[in-house]
Amino acid sequence: MDLISLIEKKKVKITEIPKWGTYLRKQWEGNFANHLSEKDKKSIYLFDEDGCCGYLWHLFSFEKKNCFKEEQADKAFNQELKKFCYVFYQHSDDALILENASLLDAADFLNETDVYVVDKEFNWTYVRTHETGWCGPYFCRKES
């Protein structure tokens, strides 16, 4: 079952926002990786020379920011209050706004790769990678 079908069953209001991916990735970088220099960002392949095609989650896999990992990440995400979230992907410009998302949990994202979930103010993020099991999932609060 796809993500939208899964979360629709939980009575979450979903708004598709095509073409928001670039904007949301920049906001994510500005909120979670703002302590790194451009040189540091390049050294961990946060993005490539063209400003794309890297992975924002390298911030966590290269241990440049404290976070919960694996089962602890899932648990922290499941316990987080979720009213309004953005969902976006590393290599897609499609994104979603989720409202009334309190029933959303990590299991909803089991079949997703390189997906980022953040609250409206970018205070926390949950990331599921294409390398889950080796890298991720991750959960981080901005102040960590």
Tab-separated table of N, CA and C in Angstrom:
chain	number	residue	atom	x	y	z
A	1	MET	N	0.851	-1.179	0.000
A	1	MET	CA	0.000	0.000	0.000
A	1	MET	C	0.895	1.239	0.000
A	2	ASP	N	0.520	2.226	-0.781
A	2	ASP	CA	1.349	3.435	-0.856
A	2	ASP	C	1.118	4.333	0.360
A	3	LEU	N	2.035	5.277	0.541
A	3	LEU	CA	2.016	6.147	1.710
A	3	LEU	C	0.697	6.910	1.837
A	4	ILE	N	0.226	7.494	0.764
A	4	ILE	CA	-1.003	8.296	0.834
A	4	ILE	C	-2.184	7.438	1.286
A	5	SER	N	-2.305	6.244	0.736
A	5	SER	CA	-3.399	5.350	1.141
A	5	SER	C	-3.295	4.988	2.616
A	6	LEU	N	-2.067	4.721	3.074
A	6	LEU	CA	-1.854	4.368	4.479
A	6	LEU	C	-2.303	5.482	5.418
A	7	ILE	N	-1.875	6.696	5.115
A	7	ILE	CA	-2.174	7.776	6.057
A	7	ILE	C	-3.592	8.326	5.901
A	8	GLU	N	-4.184	8.140	4.738
A	8	GLU	CA	-5.592	8.530	4.578
A	8	GLU	C	-6.480	7.714	5.513
A	9	LYS	N	-6.110	6.465	5.730
A	9	LYS	CA	-6.890	5.596	6.623
A	9	LYS	C	-6.863	6.102	8.063
A	10	LYS	N	-5.890	6.927	8.387
A	10	LYS	CA	-5.763	7.471	9.741
A	10	LYS	C	-6.439	8.833	9.870
A	11	LYS	N	-7.209	9.182	8.857
A	11	LYS	CA	-7.976	10.442	8.852
A	11	LYS	C	-7.060	11.680	8.882
A	12	VAL	N	-5.870	11.529	8.325
A	12	VAL	CA	-4.942	12.650	8.194
A	12	VAL	C	-5.339	13.419	6.940
A	13	LYS	N	-5.407	14.740	7.051
A	13	LYS	CA	-5.700	15.565	5.878
A	13	LYS	C	-4.398	15.712	5.083
A	14	ILE	N	-4.456	15.361	3.806
A	14	ILE	CA	-3.274	15.381	2.944
A	14	ILE	C	-3.459	16.417	1.840
A	15	THR	N	-2.463	17.275	1.698
A	15	THR	CA	-2.442	18.218	0.583
A	15	THR	C	-1.156	17.963	-0.198
A	16	GLU	N	-1.299	17.614	-1.457
A	16	GLU	CA	-0.119	17.420	-2.294
A	16	GLU	C	0.396	18.780	-2.735
A	17	ILE	N	1.709	18.961	-2.616
A	17	ILE	CA	2.321	20.235	-3.012
A	17	ILE	C	3.481	19.957	-3.984
A	18	PRO	N	3.137	19.763	-5.252
A	18	PRO	CA	4.180	19.505	-6.241
A	18	PRO	C	5.141	20.688	-6.344
A	19	LYS	N	6.362	20.395	-6.648
A	19	LYS	CA	7.407	21.405	-6.875
A	19	LYS	C	7.897	22.089	-5.609
A	20	TRP	N	7.516	21.619	-4.432
A	20	TRP	CA	7.975	22.213	-3.177
A	20	TRP	C	9.240	21.564	-2.651
A	21	GLY	N	9.673	20.468	-3.267
A	21	GLY	CA	10.817	19.715	-2.770
A	21	GLY	C	12.071	20.548	-2.575
A	22	THR	N	12.431	21.336	-3.572
A	22	THR	CA	13.643	22.155	-3.486
A	22	THR	C	13.556	23.124	-2.315
A	23	TYR	N	12.422	23.783	-2.182
A	23	TYR	CA	12.211	24.738	-1.085
A	23	TYR	C	12.334	24.037	0.277
A	24	LEU	N	11.671	22.897	0.435
A	24	LEU	CA	11.687	22.198	1.717
A	24	LEU	C	13.072	21.648	2.053
A	25	ARG	N	13.799	21.157	1.048
A	25	ARG	CA	15.168	20.685	1.296
A	25	ARG	C	16.053	21.837	1.760
A	26	LYS	N	15.893	23.016	1.170
A	26	LYS	CA	16.678	24.188	1.584
A	26	LYS	C	16.325	24.597	3.016
A	27	GLN	N	15.034	24.575	3.341
A	27	GLN	CA	14.605	24.900	4.701
A	27	GLN	C	15.179	23.897	5.705
A	28	TRP	N	15.157	22.633	5.339
A	28	TRP	CA	15.699	21.589	6.199
A	28	TRP	C	17.191	21.842	6.450
A	29	GLU	N	17.913	22.089	5.382
A	29	GLU	CA	19.346	22.375	5.502
A	29	GLU	C	19.592	23.584	6.396
A	30	GLY	N	18.818	24.638	6.203
A	30	GLY	CA	18.974	25.854	6.989
A	30	GLY	C	18.661	25.678	8.461
A	31	ASN	N	17.803	24.729	8.776
A	31	ASN	CA	17.414	24.505	10.171
A	31	ASN	C	18.250	23.444	10.881
A	32	PHE	N	18.725	22.454	10.150
A	32	PHE	CA	19.439	21.359	10.804
A	32	PHE	C	20.939	21.342	10.516
A	33	ALA	N	21.374	21.930	9.409
A	33	ALA	CA	22.798	21.890	9.042
A	33	ALA	C	23.433	23.276	9.035
A	34	ASN	N	22.788	24.254	9.660
A	34	ASN	CA	23.279	25.639	9.603
A	34	ASN	C	24.563	25.853	10.393
A	35	HIS	N	24.967	24.880	11.195
A	35	HIS	CA	26.214	24.991	11.950
A	35	HIS	C	27.435	24.564	11.125
A	36	LEU	N	27.199	24.022	9.930
A	36	LEU	CA	28.292	23.567	9.077
A	36	LEU	C	28.657	24.622	8.039
A	37	SER	N	29.942	24.705	7.735
A	37	SER	CA	30.397	25.589	6.654
A	37	SER	C	30.065	24.924	5.314
A	38	GLU	N	30.150	25.686	4.247
A	38	GLU	CA	29.917	25.115	2.914
A	38	GLU	C	30.935	24.010	2.633
A	39	LYS	N	32.161	24.205	3.083
A	39	LYS	CA	33.212	23.196	2.896
A	39	LYS	C	32.851	21.910	3.635
A	40	ASP	N	32.373	22.060	4.872
A	40	ASP	CA	31.951	20.894	5.654
A	40	ASP	C	30.795	20.163	4.970
A	41	LYS	N	29.858	20.917	4.446
A	41	LYS	CA	28.708	20.313	3.760
A	41	LYS	C	29.164	19.514	2.547
A	42	LYS	N	30.108	20.058	1.801
A	42	LYS	CA	30.623	19.334	0.632
A	42	LYS	C	31.383	18.086	1.058
A	43	SER	N	32.115	18.166	2.172
A	43	SER	CA	32.934	17.032	2.612
A	43	SER	C	32.091	15.829	3.028
A	44	ILE	N	30.852	16.044	3.417
A	44	ILE	CA	29.973	14.929	3.800
A	44	ILE	C	28.934	14.635	2.715
A	45	TYR	N	29.111	15.235	1.556
A	45	TYR	CA	28.219	14.993	0.414
A	45	TYR	C	26.773	15.316	0.737
A	46	LEU	N	26.597	16.452	1.428
A	46	LEU	CA	25.241	16.926	1.698
A	46	LEU	C	24.558	17.231	0.366
A	47	PHE	N	25.346	17.687	-0.578
A	47	PHE	CA	24.906	17.898	-1.950
A	47	PHE	C	26.141	17.841	-2.826
A	48	ASP	N	25.954	17.702	-4.130
A	48	ASP	CA	27.110	17.656	-5.023
A	48	ASP	C	27.405	19.045	-5.577
A	49	GLU	N	28.270	19.119	-6.546
A	49	GLU	CA	28.690	20.404	-7.119
A	49	GLU	C	27.522	21.210	-7.677
A	50	ASP	N	26.489	20.515	-8.166
A	50	ASP	CA	25.331	21.207	-8.738
A	50	ASP	C	24.319	21.619	-7.673
A	51	GLY	N	24.608	21.277	-6.426
A	51	GLY	CA	23.684	21.617	-5.347
A	51	GLY	C	22.570	20.606	-5.178
A	52	CYS	N	22.695	19.475	-5.842
A	52	CYS	CA	21.684	18.426	-5.699
A	52	CYS	C	22.382	17.075	-5.637
A	53	CYS	N	21.614	16.037	-5.618
A	53	CYS	CA	22.111	14.667	-5.748
A	53	CYS	C	22.926	14.160	-4.570
A	54	GLY	N	23.127	14.942	-3.551
A	54	GLY	CA	23.734	14.432	-2.327
A	54	GLY	C	22.615	13.927	-1.441
A	55	TYR	N	22.902	13.824	-0.152
A	55	TYR	CA	21.894	13.374	0.799
A	55	TYR	C	21.953	14.241	2.041
A	56	LEU	N	20.869	14.894	2.351
A	56	LEU	CA	20.808	15.700	3.566
A	56	LEU	C	21.039	14.844	4.804
A	57	TRP	N	20.599	13.595	4.769
A	57	TRP	CA	20.738	12.729	5.940
A	57	TRP	C	22.191	12.376	6.238
A	58	HIS	N	23.109	12.692	5.334
A	58	HIS	CA	24.532	12.503	5.643
A	58	HIS	C	24.944	13.317	6.870
A	59	LEU	N	24.187	14.356	7.179
A	59	LEU	CA	24.413	15.123	8.402
A	59	LEU	C	24.447	14.190	9.613
A	60	PHE	N	23.602	13.169	9.590
A	60	PHE	CA	23.517	12.223	10.695
A	60	PHE	C	24.472	11.038	10.515
A	61	SER	N	24.581	10.505	9.310
A	61	SER	CA	25.443	9.336	9.107
A	61	SER	C	26.921	9.685	9.286
A	62	PHE	N	27.292	10.936	9.025
A	62	PHE	CA	28.661	11.400	9.261
A	62	PHE	C	28.827	11.972	10.676
A	63	GLU	N	27.772	11.837	11.477
A	63	GLU	CA	27.763	12.255	12.879
A	63	GLU	C	28.123	13.727	13.079
A	64	LYS	N	27.545	14.584	12.241
A	64	LYS	CA	27.750	16.030	12.354
A	64	LYS	C	26.661	16.697	13.176
A	65	LYS	N	25.676	15.908	13.603
A	65	LYS	CA	24.619	16.423	14.469
A	65	LYS	C	24.085	15.257	15.293
A	66	ASN	N	23.846	15.514	16.565
A	66	ASN	CA	23.307	14.472	17.436
A	66	ASN	C	21.900	14.093	16.991
A	67	CYS	N	21.611	12.804	17.076
A	67	CYS	CA	20.284	12.327	16.688
A	67	CYS	C	20.058	10.949	17.293
A	68	PHE	N	18.807	10.539	17.252
A	68	PHE	CA	18.463	9.163	17.574
A	68	PHE	C	18.603	8.359	16.293
A	69	LYS	N	18.986	7.092	16.443
A	69	LYS	CA	19.178	6.223	15.283
A	69	LYS	C	18.364	4.952	15.431
A	70	GLU	N	18.022	4.386	14.319
A	70	GLU	CA	17.371	3.086	14.213
A	70	GLU	C	16.113	3.004	15.081
A	71	GLU	N	16.006	1.984	15.942
A	71	GLU	CA	14.778	1.798	16.731
A	71	GLU	C	14.490	3.001	17.624
A	72	GLN	N	15.550	3.620	18.164
A	72	GLN	CA	15.359	4.802	19.013
A	72	GLN	C	14.759	5.944	18.198
A	73	ALA	N	15.141	6.054	16.937
A	73	ALA	CA	14.589	7.096	16.066
A	73	ALA	C	13.098	6.856	15.829
A	74	ASP	N	12.750	5.613	15.545
A	74	ASP	CA	11.334	5.278	15.350
A	74	ASP	C	10.531	5.602	16.603
A	75	LYS	N	11.065	5.211	17.748
A	75	LYS	CA	10.366	5.444	19.018
A	75	LYS	C	10.190	6.945	19.277
A	76	ALA	N	11.247	7.734	19.065
A	76	ALA	CA	11.169	9.185	19.293
A	76	ALA	C	10.142	9.819	18.355
A	77	PHE	N	10.142	9.388	17.094
A	77	PHE	CA	9.168	9.912	16.131
A	77	PHE	C	7.745	9.547	16.560
A	78	ASN	N	7.555	8.311	16.965
A	78	ASN	CA	6.215	7.867	17.364
A	78	ASN	C	5.699	8.647	18.568
A	79	GLN	N	6.598	9.067	19.453
A	79	GLN	CA	6.202	9.797	20.654
A	79	GLN	C	6.042	11.298	20.424
A	80	GLU	N	6.549	11.799	19.316
A	80	GLU	CA	6.498	13.243	19.042
A	80	GLU	C	5.062	13.664	18.722
A	81	LEU	N	4.684	14.833	19.222
A	81	LEU	CA	3.378	15.395	18.903
A	81	LEU	C	3.402	15.849	17.444
A	82	LYS	N	2.477	15.329	16.665
A	82	LYS	CA	2.450	15.641	15.237
A	82	LYS	C	1.080	16.207	14.861
A	83	LYS	N	1.016	17.500	14.682
A	83	LYS	CA	-0.230	18.120	14.246
A	83	LYS	C	-0.161	18.445	12.749
A	84	PHE	N	0.924	19.082	12.361
A	84	PHE	CA	1.103	19.559	10.992
A	84	PHE	C	2.519	19.191	10.567
A	85	CYS	N	2.639	18.427	9.498
A	85	CYS	CA	3.958	17.986	9.029
A	85	CYS	C	4.107	18.207	7.532
A	86	TYR	N	5.341	18.372	7.145
A	86	TYR	CA	5.711	18.296	5.735
A	86	TYR	C	6.378	16.947	5.520
A	87	VAL	N	6.118	16.339	4.380
A	87	VAL	CA	6.813	15.130	3.955
A	87	VAL	C	7.408	15.433	2.592
A	88	PHE	N	8.713	15.207	2.476
A	88	PHE	CA	9.364	15.439	1.180
A	88	PHE	C	10.479	14.426	0.997
A	89	TYR	N	11.007	14.397	-0.209
A	89	TYR	CA	11.980	13.376	-0.591
A	89	TYR	C	13.275	14.020	-1.074
A	90	GLN	N	14.352	13.241	-0.997
A	90	GLN	CA	15.659	13.733	-1.420
A	90	GLN	C	15.696	14.033	-2.910
A	91	HIS	N	15.159	13.138	-3.727
A	91	HIS	CA	15.316	13.258	-5.173
A	91	HIS	C	13.997	13.446	-5.917
A	92	SER	N	13.063	14.134	-5.276
A	92	SER	CA	11.789	14.423	-5.925
A	92	SER	C	11.333	15.800	-5.476
A	93	ASP	N	10.668	16.497	-6.350
A	93	ASP	CA	10.138	17.800	-5.967
A	93	ASP	C	8.701	17.715	-5.471
A	94	ASP	N	8.148	16.515	-5.444
A	94	ASP	CA	6.813	16.328	-4.886
A	94	ASP	C	6.904	16.321	-3.362
A	95	ALA	N	5.908	16.879	-2.724
A	95	ALA	CA	5.884	16.927	-1.266
A	95	ALA	C	4.432	16.899	-0.803
A	96	LEU	N	4.261	16.709	0.498
A	96	LEU	CA	2.927	16.642	1.088
A	96	LEU	C	2.862	17.526	2.323
A	97	ILE	N	1.691	18.067	2.557
A	97	ILE	CA	1.369	18.688	3.838
A	97	ILE	C	0.401	17.727	4.514
A	98	LEU	N	0.685	17.385	5.760
A	98	LEU	CA	-0.192	16.512	6.532
A	98	LEU	C	-0.735	17.293	7.714
A	99	GLU	N	-2.044	17.320	7.845
A	99	GLU	CA	-2.692	17.989	8.973
A	99	GLU	C	-3.437	16.949	9.797
A	100	ASN	N	-3.535	17.209	11.101
A	100	ASN	CA	-4.146	16.249	12.031
A	100	ASN	C	-3.403	14.917	11.951
A	101	ALA	N	-2.082	15.001	12.041
A	101	ALA	CA	-1.210	13.847	11.797
A	101	ALA	C	-0.816	13.109	13.071
A	102	SER	N	-1.570	13.261	14.134
A	102	SER	CA	-1.177	12.680	15.419
A	102	SER	C	-1.044	11.162	15.381
A	103	LEU	N	-1.757	10.485	14.515
A	103	LEU	CA	-1.688	9.024	14.446
A	103	LEU	C	-0.576	8.514	13.532
A	104	LEU	N	0.124	9.424	12.901
A	104	LEU	CA	1.237	9.064	12.021
A	104	LEU	C	2.326	8.390	12.844
A	105	ASP	N	2.875	7.286	12.333
A	105	ASP	CA	3.992	6.666	13.042
A	105	ASP	C	5.030	6.132	12.059
A	106	ALA	N	6.156	5.699	12.612
A	106	ALA	CA	7.298	5.275	11.796
A	106	ALA	C	6.931	4.150	10.835
A	107	ALA	N	6.047	3.268	11.255
A	107	ALA	CA	5.657	2.139	10.410
A	107	ALA	C	5.023	2.592	9.098
A	108	ASP	N	4.432	3.781	9.085
A	108	ASP	CA	3.826	4.306	7.859
A	108	ASP	C	4.860	4.546	6.768
A	109	PHE	N	6.125	4.678	7.173
A	109	PHE	CA	7.184	5.022	6.221
A	109	PHE	C	8.102	3.849	5.892
A	110	LEU	N	7.718	2.640	6.274
A	110	LEU	CA	8.570	1.464	6.052
A	110	LEU	C	8.949	1.256	4.596
A	111	ASN	N	8.064	1.587	3.687
A	111	ASN	CA	8.339	1.367	2.264
A	111	ASN	C	8.847	2.613	1.544
A	112	GLU	N	9.156	3.658	2.296
A	112	GLU	CA	9.643	4.909	1.711
A	112	GLU	C	11.169	4.967	1.832
A	113	THR	N	11.809	5.613	0.877
A	113	THR	CA	13.258	5.788	0.947
A	113	THR	C	13.612	7.250	0.732
A	114	ASP	N	14.641	7.671	1.458
A	114	ASP	CA	15.125	9.051	1.385
A	114	ASP	C	13.974	10.038	1.551
A	115	VAL	N	13.172	9.774	2.577
A	115	VAL	CA	12.014	10.605	2.898
A	115	VAL	C	12.300	11.365	4.188
A	116	TYR	N	11.846	12.594	4.223
A	116	TYR	CA	12.029	13.486	5.364
A	116	TYR	C	10.659	13.921	5.849
A	117	VAL	N	10.455	13.835	7.154
A	117	VAL	CA	9.226	14.326	7.777
A	117	VAL	C	9.662	15.391	8.775
A	118	VAL	N	9.040	16.550	8.712
A	118	VAL	CA	9.357	17.634	9.646
A	118	VAL	C	8.061	18.279	10.116
A	119	ASP	N	8.123	18.882	11.292
A	119	ASP	CA	6.968	19.654	11.741
A	119	ASP	C	6.983	21.009	11.024
A	120	LYS	N	5.906	21.726	11.157
A	120	LYS	CA	5.716	22.986	10.431
A	120	LYS	C	6.847	23.987	10.681
A	121	GLU	N	7.388	24.009	11.900
A	121	GLU	CA	8.434	24.977	12.262
A	121	GLU	C	9.846	24.411	12.112
A	122	PHE	N	9.970	23.200	11.599
A	122	PHE	CA	11.277	22.539	11.443
A	122	PHE	C	11.994	22.410	12.785
A	123	ASN	N	11.248	22.064	13.835
A	123	ASN	CA	11.834	21.832	15.153
A	123	ASN	C	12.371	20.414	15.298
A	124	TRP	N	11.811	19.485	14.534
A	124	TRP	CA	12.267	18.097	14.561
A	124	TRP	C	12.144	17.498	13.164
A	125	THR	N	12.881	16.420	12.952
A	125	THR	CA	12.810	15.715	11.671
A	125	THR	C	12.969	14.217	11.888
A	126	TYR	N	12.282	13.483	11.055
A	126	TYR	CA	12.424	12.026	10.991
A	126	TYR	C	12.834	11.709	9.564
A	127	VAL	N	13.871	10.881	9.417
A	127	VAL	CA	14.399	10.565	8.087
A	127	VAL	C	14.518	9.059	7.929
A	128	ARG	N	13.995	8.569	6.837
A	128	ARG	CA	14.148	7.156	6.474
A	128	ARG	C	14.959	7.120	5.182
A	129	THR	N	16.091	6.417	5.210
A	129	THR	CA	17.029	6.426	4.085
A	129	THR	C	16.854	5.198	3.193
A	130	HIS	N	17.513	5.243	2.044
A	130	HIS	CA	17.523	4.053	1.184
A	130	HIS	C	18.477	2.998	1.742
A	131	GLU	N	19.210	3.339	2.789
A	131	GLU	CA	20.143	2.418	3.418
A	131	GLU	C	19.694	2.045	4.836
A	132	THR	N	18.389	2.159	5.092
A	132	THR	CA	17.868	1.828	6.415
A	132	THR	C	18.279	0.404	6.765
A	133	GLY	N	18.744	0.260	7.991
A	133	GLY	CA	19.317	-1.002	8.437
A	133	GLY	C	20.823	-0.862	8.561
A	134	TRP	N	21.376	-0.024	7.716
A	134	TRP	CA	22.793	0.317	7.783
A	134	TRP	C	22.934	1.769	8.219
A	135	CYS	N	22.166	2.648	7.602
A	135	CYS	CA	22.124	4.076	7.953
A	135	CYS	C	20.673	4.483	8.148
A	136	GLY	N	20.344	4.773	9.381
A	136	GLY	CA	19.001	5.252	9.659
A	136	GLY	C	18.079	4.132	10.066
A	137	PRO	N	16.834	4.506	10.325
A	137	PRO	CA	16.291	5.870	10.258
A	137	PRO	C	16.901	6.764	11.343
A	138	TYR	N	16.637	8.056	11.188
A	138	TYR	CA	17.152	9.057	12.119
A	138	TYR	C	16.012	9.956	12.610
A	139	PHE	N	16.158	10.420	13.840
A	139	PHE	CA	15.243	11.415	14.383
A	139	PHE	C	16.097	12.455	15.107
A	140	CYS	N	15.787	13.723	14.851
A	140	CYS	CA	16.585	14.788	15.450
A	140	CYS	C	15.697	15.977	15.788
A	141	ARG	N	15.966	16.566	16.936
A	141	ARG	CA	15.358	17.845	17.280
A	141	ARG	C	16.380	18.924	16.955
A	142	LYS	N	15.906	20.060	16.489
A	142	LYS	CA	16.792	21.134	16.025
A	142	LYS	C	17.828	21.506	17.067
A	143	GLU	N	17.436	21.562	18.327
A	143	GLU	CA	18.371	22.025	19.363
A	143	GLU	C	19.407	20.972	19.737
A	144	SER	N	19.308	19.743	19.213
A	144	SER	CA	20.264	18.666	19.559
A	144	SER	C	21.661	18.975	19.081
